[in-house]
Each structure stands twice: as C-alpha cells, then as structure tokens.
Short mmCIF file of C-alpha atoms and ligand atoms in Angstrom, two decimals:
data_model
loop_
_atom_site.label_atom_id
_atom_site.label_comp_id
_atom_site.label_asym_id
_atom_site.label_seq_id
_atom_site.Cartn_x
_atom_site.Cartn_y
_atom_site.Cartn_z
CA MET A 1 39.43 -211.93 -93.25
CA ASN A 2 38.46 -208.39 -93.96
CA ALA A 3 39.77 -205.67 -91.73
CA PRO A 4 37.04 -204.00 -89.67
CA HIS A 5 35.34 -201.28 -91.68
CA ARG A 6 36.82 -197.88 -91.02
CA LEU A 7 35.66 -194.55 -92.32
CA ALA A 8 38.12 -192.63 -94.43
CA PRO A 9 39.66 -189.84 -92.36
CA LEU A 10 37.88 -186.52 -92.64
CA MET A 11 39.29 -183.92 -94.96
CA ASN A 12 40.38 -180.71 -93.23
CA ALA A 13 40.74 -177.27 -94.79
CA LEU A 14 44.26 -175.92 -95.24
CA THR A 15 44.49 -172.15 -95.63
CA VAL A 16 47.25 -169.60 -96.19
CA ASP A 17 46.95 -165.86 -95.61
CA VAL A 18 49.07 -164.39 -98.38
CA GLU A 19 50.73 -161.26 -96.99
CA ASP A 20 54.29 -160.15 -96.29
CA TYR A 21 56.02 -159.96 -92.89
CA PHE A 22 55.70 -156.17 -92.74
CA GLN A 23 51.91 -156.29 -93.11
CA VAL A 24 51.22 -158.26 -89.95
CA SER A 25 48.73 -156.43 -87.73
CA ALA A 26 50.79 -156.97 -84.57
CA LEU A 27 53.71 -155.11 -86.17
CA ALA A 28 51.54 -152.24 -87.45
CA PRO A 29 52.43 -149.94 -84.51
CA VAL A 30 56.10 -149.95 -85.56
CA ILE A 31 55.77 -150.16 -89.36
CA ALA A 32 54.27 -147.21 -91.20
CA ARG A 33 52.09 -148.19 -94.14
CA ALA A 34 53.87 -145.57 -96.18
CA SER A 35 57.05 -147.64 -95.82
CA TRP A 36 55.57 -150.82 -97.34
CA GLU A 37 56.69 -149.88 -100.83
CA GLN A 38 60.34 -149.55 -99.74
CA ARG A 39 60.58 -152.80 -97.81
CA GLU A 40 62.26 -155.93 -99.00
CA CYS A 41 59.47 -158.21 -100.24
CA ARG A 42 59.80 -161.86 -99.36
CA VAL A 43 56.27 -163.08 -99.98
CA GLU A 44 56.92 -164.37 -103.47
CA ARG A 45 59.67 -166.84 -102.61
CA ASN A 46 57.89 -167.88 -99.42
CA VAL A 47 54.65 -168.65 -101.24
CA GLU A 48 56.62 -170.58 -103.83
CA ARG A 49 58.13 -172.70 -101.06
CA LEU A 50 54.64 -173.39 -99.72
CA LEU A 51 53.46 -174.31 -103.22
CA ASP A 52 56.36 -176.76 -103.52
CA LEU A 53 55.64 -178.22 -100.11
CA PHE A 54 51.96 -178.70 -100.95
CA ALA A 55 52.73 -180.12 -104.40
CA GLY A 56 55.11 -182.64 -102.81
CA ARG A 57 52.20 -183.96 -100.74
CA GLY A 58 49.57 -183.64 -103.46
CA THR A 59 47.70 -181.22 -101.19
CA ARG A 60 45.40 -178.46 -102.34
CA ALA A 61 44.66 -175.43 -100.18
CA THR A 62 42.87 -172.08 -100.12
CA PHE A 63 45.02 -168.94 -100.43
CA PHE A 64 43.40 -165.85 -98.88
CA THR A 65 45.39 -163.31 -100.84
CA LEU A 66 45.82 -159.65 -100.07
CA GLY A 67 44.85 -157.36 -102.96
CA TRP A 68 47.97 -155.25 -102.35
CA ILE A 69 50.11 -158.35 -102.97
CA ALA A 70 48.07 -159.58 -105.96
CA GLU A 71 48.50 -156.22 -107.68
CA ARG A 72 52.29 -156.39 -107.32
CA TYR A 73 52.73 -160.12 -107.97
CA PRO A 74 50.17 -161.10 -110.61
CA HIS A 75 52.27 -164.12 -111.59
CA LEU A 76 52.12 -165.42 -108.07
CA VAL A 77 48.32 -165.34 -108.19
CA LYS A 78 48.39 -167.20 -111.50
CA ARG A 79 50.77 -169.82 -110.10
CA ILE A 80 48.49 -170.43 -107.12
CA VAL A 81 45.50 -170.97 -109.41
CA ALA A 82 47.43 -173.05 -111.96
CA ALA A 83 48.51 -175.43 -109.18
CA GLY A 84 44.85 -176.22 -108.45
CA HIS A 85 44.45 -174.17 -105.28
CA GLU A 86 41.44 -172.04 -104.40
CA LEU A 87 42.02 -168.29 -104.63
CA ALA A 88 40.20 -166.27 -101.97
CA SER A 89 40.41 -162.72 -100.64
CA HIS A 90 42.16 -161.26 -97.61
CA GLY A 91 40.89 -157.77 -98.51
CA TYR A 92 42.95 -155.12 -100.26
CA ALA A 93 44.91 -153.10 -97.71
CA HIS A 94 45.10 -155.34 -94.62
CA LEU A 95 42.98 -153.04 -92.51
CA ARG A 96 41.03 -154.65 -89.70
CA ALA A 97 37.30 -154.70 -90.49
CA SER A 98 36.81 -153.23 -87.02
CA GLU A 99 38.84 -150.11 -87.86
CA GLN A 100 36.94 -149.29 -91.06
CA SER A 101 33.59 -147.67 -91.65
CA ARG A 102 31.02 -149.71 -93.51
CA GLY A 103 31.73 -147.73 -96.69
CA GLU A 104 35.49 -148.18 -96.40
CA PHE A 105 35.12 -151.89 -95.75
CA LEU A 106 32.85 -152.24 -98.80
CA GLN A 107 35.42 -150.54 -101.01
CA ASP A 108 38.27 -152.66 -99.66
CA VAL A 109 36.57 -156.05 -100.07
CA ARG A 110 35.16 -155.18 -103.51
CA ARG A 111 38.49 -153.93 -104.78
CA ALA A 112 40.27 -157.10 -103.66
CA LYS A 113 37.62 -159.38 -105.19
CA GLY A 114 37.66 -157.56 -108.52
CA LEU A 115 41.43 -157.64 -108.70
CA LEU A 116 41.70 -161.34 -107.86
CA GLU A 117 38.93 -162.29 -110.30
CA ASP A 118 40.51 -160.28 -113.12
CA LEU A 119 43.88 -161.93 -112.54
CA SER A 120 42.59 -165.48 -112.16
CA GLY A 121 39.60 -165.45 -114.50
CA GLN A 122 37.69 -167.27 -111.76
CA PRO A 123 35.02 -166.26 -109.27
CA VAL A 124 36.34 -165.54 -105.77
CA GLN A 125 33.93 -166.80 -103.14
CA GLY A 126 35.81 -166.58 -99.86
CA TYR A 127 37.00 -163.77 -97.62
CA ARG A 128 39.10 -163.67 -94.46
CA ALA A 129 39.27 -160.49 -92.41
CA PRO A 130 42.72 -159.36 -91.25
CA SER A 131 43.22 -160.36 -87.61
CA PHE A 132 39.84 -162.13 -87.49
CA SER A 133 38.30 -158.71 -87.02
CA ILE A 134 34.60 -159.45 -87.52
CA GLY A 135 32.79 -159.62 -84.21
CA HIS A 136 30.00 -158.22 -82.09
CA GLY A 137 30.96 -154.63 -82.86
CA ASN A 138 30.57 -154.90 -86.64
CA PRO A 139 27.96 -157.49 -87.66
CA TRP A 140 27.25 -155.32 -90.74
CA ALA A 141 30.49 -156.69 -92.17
CA PHE A 142 28.62 -159.89 -93.06
CA ASP A 143 25.98 -157.88 -94.95
CA VAL A 144 28.72 -156.10 -96.88
CA LEU A 145 30.39 -159.39 -97.82
CA LEU A 146 27.09 -160.78 -99.06
CA GLU A 147 26.38 -157.59 -101.05
CA SER A 148 29.84 -157.82 -102.57
CA GLY A 149 29.19 -161.32 -103.88
CA TYR A 150 31.15 -163.42 -101.39
CA ARG A 151 29.64 -166.78 -100.42
CA TYR A 152 31.68 -167.53 -97.35
CA SER A 153 33.83 -165.87 -94.75
CA SER A 154 36.45 -167.34 -92.45
CA SER A 155 36.91 -164.37 -90.18
CA VAL A 156 35.86 -165.47 -86.73
CA TYR A 157 38.24 -167.04 -84.24
CA PRO A 158 36.25 -168.42 -81.30
CA VAL A 159 38.96 -167.73 -78.71
CA ARG A 160 39.89 -165.00 -76.27
CA HIS A 161 43.01 -163.15 -77.40
CA ASP A 162 44.14 -159.59 -76.83
CA HIS A 163 44.11 -158.74 -80.55
CA TYR A 164 41.20 -160.80 -81.83
CA GLY A 165 38.69 -163.46 -80.99
CA MET A 166 35.02 -163.89 -80.22
CA PRO A 167 35.06 -166.50 -77.44
CA ASP A 168 31.30 -167.12 -77.47
CA ALA A 169 31.11 -167.62 -81.26
CA PRO A 170 30.11 -171.00 -82.71
CA ARG A 171 33.06 -173.35 -83.21
CA PHE A 172 31.74 -174.80 -86.46
CA PRO A 173 30.37 -173.32 -89.71
CA TYR A 174 27.08 -171.42 -89.49
CA ASP A 175 24.99 -169.20 -91.75
CA ALA A 176 26.08 -165.70 -90.79
CA ARG A 177 23.45 -164.56 -93.28
CA PRO A 178 21.27 -166.59 -95.65
CA GLY A 179 23.74 -167.24 -98.49
CA LEU A 180 26.87 -166.42 -96.47
CA LEU A 181 28.55 -169.20 -94.52
CA GLU A 182 30.95 -168.26 -91.72
CA ILE A 183 33.64 -170.92 -91.25
CA PRO A 184 35.35 -170.20 -87.92
CA LEU A 185 38.98 -171.17 -87.44
CA THR A 186 39.58 -174.30 -85.40
CA THR A 187 40.93 -173.12 -82.09
CA THR A 188 44.22 -174.94 -82.26
CA ARG A 189 47.46 -174.29 -84.04
CA TRP A 190 50.16 -176.87 -84.68
CA LEU A 191 48.57 -179.28 -82.25
CA GLY A 192 48.06 -182.56 -84.03
CA TRP A 193 46.23 -184.20 -81.11
CA ALA A 194 43.69 -181.37 -81.02
CA LEU A 195 43.05 -181.60 -84.76
CA ARG A 196 42.56 -185.32 -84.38
CA ARG A 197 40.13 -184.71 -81.55
CA VAL A 198 38.02 -182.40 -83.73
CA ASN A 199 37.99 -185.05 -86.47
CA THR A 200 37.23 -188.06 -84.28
CA ILE A 201 35.23 -186.75 -81.30
CA ASP A 202 33.37 -183.86 -82.93
CA GLN A 203 33.48 -185.62 -86.34
CA ARG A 204 34.04 -182.27 -87.98
CA PRO A 205 36.64 -181.00 -90.39
CA ALA A 206 39.17 -178.62 -88.88
CA ILE A 207 40.32 -175.43 -90.57
CA PHE A 208 43.96 -174.48 -90.18
CA TYR A 209 45.85 -171.37 -91.26
CA CYS A 210 49.43 -170.27 -91.75
CA HIS A 211 51.32 -167.36 -93.30
CA PRO A 212 54.18 -167.38 -95.83
CA TRP A 213 56.42 -165.43 -93.40
CA GLU A 214 56.06 -168.18 -90.81
CA ILE A 215 58.42 -170.43 -92.79
CA ASP A 216 61.02 -167.66 -93.23
CA PRO A 217 63.51 -167.55 -90.35
CA ASP A 218 65.71 -165.08 -92.26
CA GLN A 219 63.13 -162.30 -92.53
CA PRO A 220 64.37 -158.88 -91.40
CA ARG A 221 63.81 -158.25 -87.69
CA VAL A 222 61.66 -155.19 -87.17
CA PRO A 223 63.10 -152.92 -84.47
CA GLY A 224 60.97 -151.34 -81.76
CA THR A 225 58.56 -154.23 -81.11
CA ASP A 226 57.66 -155.21 -77.57
CA LEU A 227 58.71 -158.49 -76.04
CA LYS A 228 55.35 -160.22 -76.43
CA THR A 229 55.12 -159.34 -80.12
CA ARG A 230 58.71 -160.48 -80.70
CA PHE A 231 58.00 -163.74 -78.93
CA ARG A 232 54.84 -164.40 -80.94
CA HIS A 233 56.20 -163.36 -84.29
CA TYR A 234 59.74 -164.72 -84.27
CA LEU A 235 59.72 -167.76 -82.00
CA ASN A 236 60.09 -171.09 -83.79
CA LEU A 237 60.17 -169.70 -87.34
CA ASP A 238 62.88 -172.25 -88.06
CA LYS A 239 60.61 -175.11 -86.99
CA THR A 240 57.45 -174.08 -88.82
CA GLU A 241 58.21 -175.69 -92.13
CA SER A 242 58.87 -179.10 -90.59
CA ARG A 243 55.77 -178.82 -88.38
CA LEU A 244 53.70 -177.98 -91.41
CA GLY A 245 55.21 -180.95 -93.24
CA ARG A 246 54.14 -183.21 -90.38
CA LEU A 247 50.58 -181.87 -90.37
CA LEU A 248 50.38 -182.38 -94.13
CA ARG A 249 51.57 -185.97 -93.67
CA ASP A 250 49.37 -186.87 -90.70
CA PHE A 251 45.99 -185.47 -91.87
CA ARG A 252 43.93 -185.22 -95.03
CA TRP A 253 43.72 -181.68 -96.38
CA GLY A 254 41.81 -179.83 -99.06
CA ARG A 255 40.52 -176.46 -100.24
CA VAL A 256 37.84 -174.71 -98.18
CA ASP A 257 35.32 -174.91 -101.03
CA GLU A 258 35.75 -178.67 -101.40
CA VAL A 259 35.78 -179.43 -97.66
CA PHE A 260 32.61 -177.41 -97.03
CA GLY A 261 30.73 -178.22 -100.26
CA LEU A 262 30.95 -174.72 -101.76
CA GLN A 263 32.20 -175.64 -105.20
CA HIS A 264 30.38 -173.82 -107.93
ZN1 ZN B 301 46.54 -161.08 -92.45
#
C-alpha cells in the first residue's frame, strides 16, 4: 500500500550577514569606527566554518556581505560564490539606514553593490539594512534601493525591539515598491517549533539569519559594554554552531532568490 500523499516540506531561506564582531551595531557605542582597521579580524575563518557546515549538509544560502569586508577579503567573496551561494549586499559601511541621509544611503548601497558585482562577476539583487533599519521614518530607502538596481530587500523585522523592529509590518513578503520585494525576517530565532509552525500552519517559507561571529566563542571580549549588550552578544556563543547544525538537519533550506522565485 502506498503511504498517504504528503507534500514535500517547504524550503526556507537561510541567510548570513557577513560582518566581523567589532562591526555589530549594539557594540558601536564602545568601538570607534576608526579602530576597525587595527582590530583582529576573525570573519574569514568564521565564514569558512559556515561554508564547511553548509557544504556538509548540501545547503545553499544567501550571504549579505558588507562592502568593507568584501574589499579586504576578495577571496572570501569568491569562495562564497564558487560554493553555489547567493551573494547579496549588507551595504558598505554598516551604517543604519535610519542614521544616513538619502544621499549618503544611496552612495553606501551603490558602492557595496558595485564592489560585490565586480568581485563576483554576477548581478547582486538583494540588500539587507544593518540592524533592520528601514521603517516608518525612512520609506525613501526603498526608492533608493530600487534606483540602485536592487530587486529585493530583507530589512524589516516585524517585532518590537529597542534597537530595531517595525511591529505592525507585514510578516510575509510584500511589494515595497513595484519591482522591489521586501522579505521580512521570520520573527523567531533558533526556535525549531516556531519555524515548523510557519511552514505548516501559515504554509509559508521562513527566513532565518545568523552572523559569522555567532559561532565564535573565542572572539575578543569588548570592554565597556553594558550588561544587556553583553548578555545578548556573548551568551550561548558556544552552542550556536550545534544549534545551527540542528536547524540545517531538521528543515529544508535554500538561497533567498530560489525560495522566493527571484532567480534571473
Ligand atoms: Zn549587520
């Protein structure tokens, strides 16, 4: 007898924001930008560990890569692309969209796109704002992304949080502008049951994100941070890699452009 017909599980989008530990917005008050150049860089080996982890599971993902990193690690960008992942943009300088003028934002997102396209030889369609910083105060950011040739953004987090979030935003992809899809983050992190709920109850793909520094328990501790920031940034770093491994095992994952039908 045949087993009852079951639909193949939905494919979810796996995304990585490629930046180093000293570029995290929450640490910005205690890390001067001018010091970035002197800091120990750990992004390269951490991204390579993620690439190995993904390769071991046959998983492809989207890497929203900071222009500042791409400029310094061109080989890393090439390795990401050669492994079959989608290269997307996290802007150039990791400035929140909400702290830039329209002109500054335009320069930042264009510079990153040009750099990533030159290095990869491929069009870059996607953009993610640092700290999910597109919201009610700066809807022009979507116009700028469209003008700059992006086709989608994943910059809205429909939650309430002290640093980011637009709690009344749609939970699922919507046309922010004709020709520009906004793909909001699924409002869960590390919670397998919640991802499953989105897949089975809502029947929608989830979109998940992580950072290379999250799998690096040995990263230098930055002095001067407040308790809440320390708790958020450093707690459970030693468990992240195994959690990620479990999510990769328990769900189907793919690149943003393949999950949301944006392949060119
Ligand atoms: Zn970031």
